[in-house]
Short mmCIF file of C-alpha atoms and ligand atoms in Angstrom, two decimals:
data_model
loop_
_atom_site.label_atom_id
_atom_site.label_comp_id
_atom_site.label_asym_id
_atom_site.label_seq_id
_atom_site.Cartn_x
_atom_site.Cartn_y
_atom_site.Cartn_z
CA MET A 9 -96.53 -53.58 -43.40
CA ALA A 10 -99.05 -51.65 -45.47
CA GLY A 11 -100.91 -54.74 -46.73
CA ASN A 12 -101.20 -56.21 -43.22
CA VAL A 13 -102.35 -52.95 -41.67
CA ASP A 14 -104.87 -52.29 -44.44
CA ALA A 15 -106.35 -55.80 -44.27
CA LEU A 16 -106.92 -55.45 -40.53
CA PHE A 17 -108.32 -51.96 -40.95
CA ILE A 18 -110.74 -53.06 -43.68
CA PHE A 19 -111.82 -56.02 -41.53
CA LEU A 20 -112.55 -53.62 -38.63
CA LEU A 21 -114.50 -51.34 -40.98
CA ILE A 22 -116.60 -54.23 -42.27
CA VAL A 23 -117.33 -55.59 -38.77
CA SER A 24 -118.22 -52.09 -37.50
CA GLY A 25 -120.35 -51.42 -40.57
CA MET A 26 -122.24 -54.68 -40.16
CA MET A 27 -122.89 -54.00 -36.47
CA THR A 28 -124.08 -50.47 -37.21
CA LEU A 29 -126.47 -51.79 -39.85
CA LEU A 30 -127.72 -54.54 -37.53
CA ILE A 31 -128.41 -52.08 -34.70
CA PHE A 32 -130.21 -49.59 -36.95
CA VAL A 33 -132.38 -52.26 -38.56
CA ALA A 34 -133.21 -53.77 -35.14
CA VAL A 35 -134.08 -50.33 -33.67
CA MET A 36 -136.46 -49.59 -36.55
CA TYR A 37 -137.99 -53.04 -36.57
CA PHE A 38 -138.65 -53.04 -32.82
CA ALA A 39 -139.97 -49.48 -32.88
CA ALA A 40 -142.56 -50.50 -35.48
CA ARG A 41 -143.32 -53.99 -34.14
CA TYR A 42 -143.75 -52.96 -30.51
CA ARG A 43 -145.20 -49.51 -30.96
CA HIS A 44 -147.82 -48.32 -28.47
CA ARG A 45 -151.36 -49.50 -29.30
CA LYS A 46 -154.48 -48.57 -27.38
CA GLY A 47 -155.68 -51.33 -25.06
CA VAL A 48 -152.72 -53.65 -25.72
CA LEU A 49 -150.49 -54.45 -22.75
CA ALA A 50 -146.85 -55.50 -23.25
CA ASP A 51 -145.75 -59.05 -22.36
CA GLN A 52 -143.06 -59.07 -19.71
CA ILE A 53 -140.13 -61.21 -20.93
CA GLU A 54 -137.97 -62.57 -18.11
CA GLY A 55 -134.91 -63.43 -20.16
CA SER A 56 -133.57 -66.13 -22.45
CA ILE A 57 -130.43 -68.10 -21.73
CA PRO A 58 -129.85 -69.26 -25.35
CA LEU A 59 -130.23 -65.69 -26.61
CA GLU A 60 -127.85 -64.27 -24.00
CA LEU A 61 -125.29 -66.98 -24.68
CA THR A 62 -125.48 -66.28 -28.40
CA TRP A 63 -124.86 -62.55 -28.07
CA SER A 64 -122.01 -63.18 -25.65
CA ILE A 65 -120.18 -65.95 -27.45
CA ILE A 66 -120.31 -64.58 -31.01
CA PRO A 67 -118.91 -61.11 -30.15
CA PHE A 68 -116.31 -62.76 -27.90
CA GLY A 69 -115.10 -64.78 -30.86
CA VAL A 70 -115.03 -61.73 -33.11
CA PHE A 71 -113.11 -59.71 -30.52
CA MET A 72 -110.56 -62.48 -30.04
CA VAL A 73 -109.95 -62.55 -33.79
CA ILE A 74 -109.36 -58.78 -33.71
CA PHE A 75 -107.11 -59.13 -30.66
CA PHE A 76 -104.84 -61.84 -32.06
CA TRP A 77 -104.73 -60.37 -35.53
CA GLY A 78 -103.92 -56.91 -34.12
CA ALA A 79 -101.27 -58.34 -31.78
CA PHE A 80 -99.66 -60.22 -34.66
CA VAL A 81 -99.46 -57.08 -36.82
CA TYR A 82 -98.26 -55.02 -33.87
CA PHE A 83 -95.44 -57.37 -32.90
CA LYS A 84 -94.35 -57.65 -36.50
CA SER A 85 -94.22 -53.91 -36.94
CA ARG A 86 -92.47 -53.41 -33.59
CA THR A 87 -89.72 -56.00 -34.07
CA PRO A 88 -86.96 -54.98 -36.48
CA PRO A 89 -85.37 -57.94 -38.26
CA ARG A 90 -81.93 -58.70 -36.87
CA ASP A 91 -80.02 -58.13 -40.08
CA ALA A 92 -81.67 -54.79 -40.89
CA THR A 93 -79.54 -51.91 -42.17
CA GLU A 94 -79.30 -49.26 -39.48
CA VAL A 95 -79.96 -45.57 -39.88
CA TYR A 96 -79.60 -43.12 -37.00
CA VAL A 97 -82.17 -40.33 -36.91
CA VAL A 98 -81.86 -37.11 -34.94
CA ALA A 99 -84.95 -34.90 -34.92
CA LYS A 100 -84.76 -31.21 -34.05
CA GLN A 101 -86.86 -28.13 -34.50
CA TRP A 102 -87.52 -28.35 -37.44
CA MET A 103 -85.65 -30.92 -39.43
CA TRP A 104 -84.69 -34.56 -39.69
CA LYS A 105 -80.99 -35.42 -39.61
CA LEU A 106 -80.23 -38.93 -40.79
CA GLU A 107 -76.98 -40.84 -40.77
CA HIS A 108 -76.43 -44.22 -42.37
CA ALA A 109 -74.30 -46.81 -40.57
CA GLU A 110 -72.03 -46.58 -43.63
CA GLY A 111 -71.51 -42.88 -42.90
CA GLN A 112 -73.71 -41.03 -45.41
CA ARG A 113 -75.43 -38.04 -43.88
CA GLU A 114 -78.71 -36.60 -45.07
CA ILE A 115 -81.15 -33.90 -44.06
CA ASN A 116 -84.90 -34.36 -44.59
CA GLU A 117 -84.14 -37.12 -47.09
CA LEU A 118 -83.52 -40.80 -46.65
CA HIS A 119 -82.27 -42.90 -49.54
CA VAL A 120 -82.88 -46.64 -49.21
CA PRO A 121 -82.75 -49.56 -51.61
CA VAL A 122 -85.90 -51.42 -52.48
CA GLY A 123 -86.47 -54.70 -50.63
CA ARG A 124 -84.07 -54.11 -47.75
CA ASP A 125 -85.05 -54.01 -44.07
CA VAL A 126 -84.18 -50.63 -42.60
CA LYS A 127 -84.04 -50.07 -38.87
CA LEU A 128 -84.30 -46.50 -37.61
CA ILE A 129 -82.69 -45.65 -34.28
CA MET A 130 -84.15 -42.29 -33.40
CA THR A 131 -83.75 -39.57 -30.83
CA SER A 132 -84.57 -35.89 -30.50
CA GLN A 133 -82.32 -32.95 -29.70
CA ASP A 134 -85.13 -30.85 -28.23
CA VAL A 135 -88.85 -31.67 -28.02
CA ILE A 136 -90.99 -34.68 -28.91
CA HIS A 137 -91.32 -35.27 -32.64
CA SER A 138 -92.87 -38.17 -34.51
CA PHE A 139 -91.56 -39.96 -37.60
CA PHE A 140 -94.49 -40.71 -39.88
CA VAL A 141 -94.41 -42.27 -43.33
CA PRO A 142 -98.06 -42.80 -44.26
CA ASP A 143 -97.29 -44.92 -47.33
CA PHE A 144 -95.41 -47.37 -45.13
CA ARG A 145 -98.13 -47.27 -42.40
CA MET A 146 -95.31 -46.45 -40.04
CA LYS A 147 -95.28 -43.92 -37.21
CA GLN A 148 -93.03 -43.65 -34.19
CA ASP A 149 -92.61 -40.90 -31.62
CA VAL A 150 -89.09 -39.52 -31.34
CA LEU A 151 -88.19 -38.49 -27.80
CA PRO A 152 -85.40 -36.45 -26.28
CA GLY A 153 -83.10 -38.37 -23.94
CA ARG A 154 -83.67 -41.88 -25.29
CA TYR A 155 -83.79 -43.98 -28.42
CA THR A 156 -86.94 -45.26 -30.02
CA VAL A 157 -86.81 -47.75 -32.83
CA ALA A 158 -88.87 -48.35 -35.97
CA TRP A 159 -88.34 -50.32 -39.15
CA PHE A 160 -89.66 -50.73 -42.66
CA ARG A 161 -88.96 -52.55 -45.90
CA ALA A 162 -89.82 -50.52 -48.98
CA THR A 163 -91.27 -52.69 -51.72
CA LYS A 164 -91.59 -50.22 -54.58
CA PRO A 165 -89.14 -47.59 -55.88
CA GLY A 166 -90.41 -44.05 -55.58
CA ILE A 167 -90.50 -40.99 -53.38
CA TYR A 168 -92.61 -41.15 -50.24
CA HIS A 169 -93.69 -38.39 -47.86
CA LEU A 170 -92.16 -38.10 -44.42
CA PHE A 171 -94.02 -36.02 -41.87
CA CYS A 172 -93.57 -34.99 -38.27
CA THR A 173 -96.88 -35.79 -36.59
CA GLN A 174 -96.18 -34.41 -33.13
CA TYR A 175 -96.88 -30.70 -32.80
CA CYS A 176 -93.38 -29.45 -32.09
CA GLY A 177 -93.50 -25.68 -32.41
CA THR A 178 -94.03 -22.85 -34.88
CA GLN A 179 -92.70 -24.55 -37.98
CA HIS A 180 -93.94 -28.02 -37.14
CA SER A 181 -95.88 -28.18 -40.41
CA GLY A 182 -92.65 -27.52 -42.31
CA MET A 183 -90.88 -30.47 -40.70
CA ILE A 184 -91.30 -32.70 -43.71
CA GLY A 185 -89.08 -34.80 -45.91
CA SER A 186 -88.93 -37.73 -48.31
CA ILE A 187 -87.98 -41.35 -48.27
CA ILE A 188 -86.36 -42.06 -51.62
CA VAL A 189 -86.58 -45.73 -52.52
CA MET A 190 -84.15 -46.74 -55.26
CA GLU A 191 -83.31 -49.84 -57.26
CA PRO A 192 -80.33 -51.62 -55.64
CA ALA A 193 -77.91 -50.69 -58.45
CA GLN A 194 -78.98 -47.06 -58.33
CA TYR A 195 -78.63 -47.12 -54.57
CA GLU A 196 -75.09 -48.53 -54.76
CA ALA A 197 -74.17 -45.66 -57.08
CA TRP A 198 -75.67 -43.17 -54.65
CA MET A 199 -73.88 -44.83 -51.72
CA SER A 200 -70.49 -44.61 -53.39
CA GLY A 201 -70.84 -40.83 -53.37
CA SER A 202 -69.72 -38.69 -50.47
CA SER A 203 -69.18 -40.50 -47.21
CA ASN A 204 -67.40 -39.68 -43.98
CA GLY A 205 -66.52 -43.32 -43.50
CA PRO A 206 -68.58 -45.75 -41.43
CA LEU A 207 -70.37 -44.33 -38.41
CA SER A 208 -68.65 -46.85 -36.17
CA ALA A 209 -65.25 -45.53 -37.33
CA SER A 210 -66.27 -41.98 -36.34
CA GLY A 211 -67.36 -43.49 -33.05
CA GLU A 212 -64.00 -45.15 -32.56
CA LYS A 213 -62.29 -41.80 -33.09
CA ILE A 214 -64.53 -40.08 -30.54
CA PHE A 215 -63.96 -43.01 -28.17
CA ALA A 216 -60.23 -42.34 -28.37
CA GLU A 217 -60.51 -38.54 -28.23
CA LEU A 218 -62.66 -38.57 -25.10
CA GLY A 219 -60.21 -40.94 -23.43
CA CYS A 220 -62.75 -43.76 -23.06
CA VAL A 221 -60.03 -46.19 -24.16
CA THR A 222 -57.96 -45.60 -21.06
CA CYS A 223 -60.56 -47.31 -18.86
CA HIS A 224 -62.48 -49.47 -21.33
CA ARG A 225 -59.49 -51.52 -22.36
CA THR A 226 -59.64 -54.60 -24.48
CA ASP A 227 -58.26 -56.77 -21.71
CA THR A 228 -59.64 -57.27 -18.19
CA GLN A 229 -57.24 -54.82 -16.52
CA GLY A 230 -59.24 -51.64 -17.19
CA ARG A 231 -61.14 -49.62 -14.62
CA GLY A 232 -64.21 -49.98 -16.82
CA PRO A 233 -65.67 -53.08 -18.45
CA ASN A 234 -64.12 -54.42 -21.61
CA LEU A 235 -66.70 -53.59 -24.26
CA GLN A 236 -65.77 -56.31 -26.75
CA GLY A 237 -68.75 -58.53 -27.51
CA VAL A 238 -70.97 -56.80 -24.99
CA PHE A 239 -73.65 -55.35 -27.24
CA GLY A 240 -76.91 -57.25 -27.41
CA LYS A 241 -75.96 -59.47 -24.46
CA PRO A 242 -77.29 -59.58 -20.91
CA VAL A 243 -75.21 -57.63 -18.41
CA GLN A 244 -75.15 -58.32 -14.70
CA LEU A 245 -75.27 -55.16 -12.58
CA GLU A 246 -73.82 -54.33 -9.19
CA ASP A 247 -77.31 -54.31 -7.64
CA GLY A 248 -78.11 -57.80 -8.91
CA ARG A 249 -80.27 -56.79 -11.86
CA ILE A 250 -79.60 -58.18 -15.32
CA VAL A 251 -80.21 -55.87 -18.27
CA THR A 252 -79.66 -56.22 -21.98
CA ALA A 253 -76.92 -54.08 -23.50
CA ASP A 254 -79.04 -52.39 -26.18
CA GLU A 255 -78.82 -48.93 -27.72
CA ASN A 256 -80.59 -47.26 -24.80
CA TYR A 257 -78.32 -48.99 -22.28
CA VAL A 258 -75.16 -47.78 -24.03
CA ARG A 259 -76.61 -44.30 -24.35
CA GLU A 260 -77.53 -44.17 -20.66
CA SER A 261 -74.15 -45.50 -19.61
CA ILE A 262 -72.48 -42.61 -21.43
CA LEU A 263 -74.77 -39.86 -20.14
CA ASP A 264 -75.58 -41.25 -16.69
CA PRO A 265 -72.87 -43.80 -15.89
CA GLY A 266 -74.01 -44.27 -12.29
CA ALA A 267 -77.47 -45.50 -13.28
CA LYS A 268 -76.46 -49.06 -14.14
CA VAL A 269 -73.05 -50.06 -12.84
CA VAL A 270 -71.71 -53.39 -14.08
CA LYS A 271 -71.07 -55.99 -11.40
CA GLY A 272 -67.49 -55.89 -10.20
CA PHE A 273 -66.89 -52.24 -11.12
CA LYS A 274 -66.92 -48.98 -9.18
CA PRO A 275 -69.10 -46.01 -10.24
CA VAL A 276 -66.03 -43.97 -11.17
CA MET A 277 -66.97 -42.99 -14.72
CA PRO A 278 -67.73 -39.29 -15.23
CA THR A 279 -70.84 -38.26 -17.12
CA PHE A 280 -70.56 -37.11 -20.71
CA GLN A 281 -73.85 -35.23 -20.55
CA GLY A 282 -73.39 -31.96 -22.43
CA LEU A 283 -69.99 -33.03 -23.76
CA VAL A 284 -71.19 -35.11 -26.68
CA SER A 285 -73.77 -34.17 -29.30
CA GLU A 286 -76.58 -36.50 -30.33
CA GLU A 287 -74.62 -37.32 -33.50
CA GLN A 288 -71.50 -38.19 -31.49
CA LEU A 289 -73.60 -40.33 -29.16
CA ASN A 290 -74.99 -42.21 -32.15
CA ALA A 291 -71.46 -42.76 -33.44
CA LEU A 292 -70.36 -44.07 -30.04
CA VAL A 293 -73.32 -46.44 -29.90
CA ALA A 294 -72.50 -47.64 -33.43
CA TYR A 295 -68.90 -48.18 -32.36
CA VAL A 296 -69.80 -50.21 -29.26
CA LYS A 297 -72.16 -52.20 -31.45
CA SER A 298 -69.41 -52.88 -33.98
CA LEU A 299 -67.37 -54.54 -31.21
CA SER A 300 -69.92 -57.34 -31.15
CA PRO A 301 -69.79 -58.95 -34.57
CA ALA A 302 -71.82 -61.89 -33.25
CA GLN A 303 -74.76 -59.49 -33.19
CA SER A 304 -75.60 -60.43 -36.74
CA GLY A 305 -75.29 -64.10 -35.81
CA GLY A 306 -78.92 -64.19 -34.80
CA ALA A 307 -80.63 -65.94 -31.94
CA GLY A 308 -77.97 -68.61 -31.73
CA ALA A 309 -75.42 -66.22 -30.24
CA THR A 310 -74.33 -67.38 -26.81
CA PRO A 311 -75.28 -65.03 -24.00
CA ALA A 312 -72.34 -63.74 -22.00
CA VAL A 313 -72.03 -61.67 -18.90
CA MET A 314 -69.44 -58.89 -18.87
CA VAL A 315 -66.21 -60.08 -17.35
CA PRO A 316 -65.57 -58.12 -14.17
CA ASN A 317 -62.20 -56.66 -13.33
CA ALA A 318 -59.75 -59.49 -12.77
CA ALA A 319 -58.97 -58.17 -9.29
CA VAL A 320 -62.54 -58.89 -8.20
CA LYS A 321 -63.27 -62.51 -7.55
CA ALA A 322 -65.86 -63.88 -9.94
CA PRO A 323 -68.98 -65.23 -8.20
CA ALA A 324 -69.05 -68.96 -7.72
CA LYS A 325 -71.19 -70.96 -10.13
CA GLY A 326 -74.85 -70.92 -9.23
CA SER A 327 -74.54 -67.99 -6.84
CA GLN A 328 -75.57 -65.36 -9.38
CA VAL A 329 -78.60 -63.33 -8.51
CA HIS A 330 -81.36 -63.57 -11.06
CU1 CU B 25 -91.45 -32.20 -35.17
#
């Protein structure tokens, strides 16, 4: 994104610089031209339509260019590509804990291959932090209690600074790290080092240990929804709303199961608030995500609504609340 951001920034600087120059020159010219002279009375000018139109239309055009250009850059930087590699980030006073979807864990360091899209799914264990990589022109606040997302694609191997830019306590200034961008071959070698197995596999283990499997069965007989193929799809809720099953939805459903109950189910799930760590939550989210392989299928994936418990009669066609 650096090239895009810089081009827009330089354009803004040039436009601002030109306006500043124009205003200063005009102030000095008018001050000299219309200075007070003994015995000379000023002409009263009642206005000029062409002049007013000119100074309305030209700035309007310039502002619209800035608006659309800025919106384009913003949407691009806010929308992670669908096939991006995922890295889970947990911020805490005062360090960054990172875990690759493949299972590698790191502290204050993130190794990535050059040329690959990397999506960061971030949360905080305590206060608000902010993930800032100036070289990538990328900054995203990291909040407790929810996920925020950012992405980048490193284009040159090297080591880049990572800062926390949200004042987060005594050692805030020490909350720094590096993004280490490697050649793909080098990265593969690094990857083949220590690993705890894929994050989704850890999630599957936690899913079994916490007994989630007893209700979230892979058929339609469970007391909870079958989670196969749910991630990334719209979900119809008991109160008629339709939400998308994204990372934040899965997270909320684990910590506050009563908040969004799936249509056809009872709010019987207990909360896991305080029972699972941020890392375990990330693993669970990765696991639920791994149950939807169509996720990587792109925009063509067919939307599906969670299948309610077989005992509850499915709503007749066309009667769904939208
Ligand atoms: Cu911080």
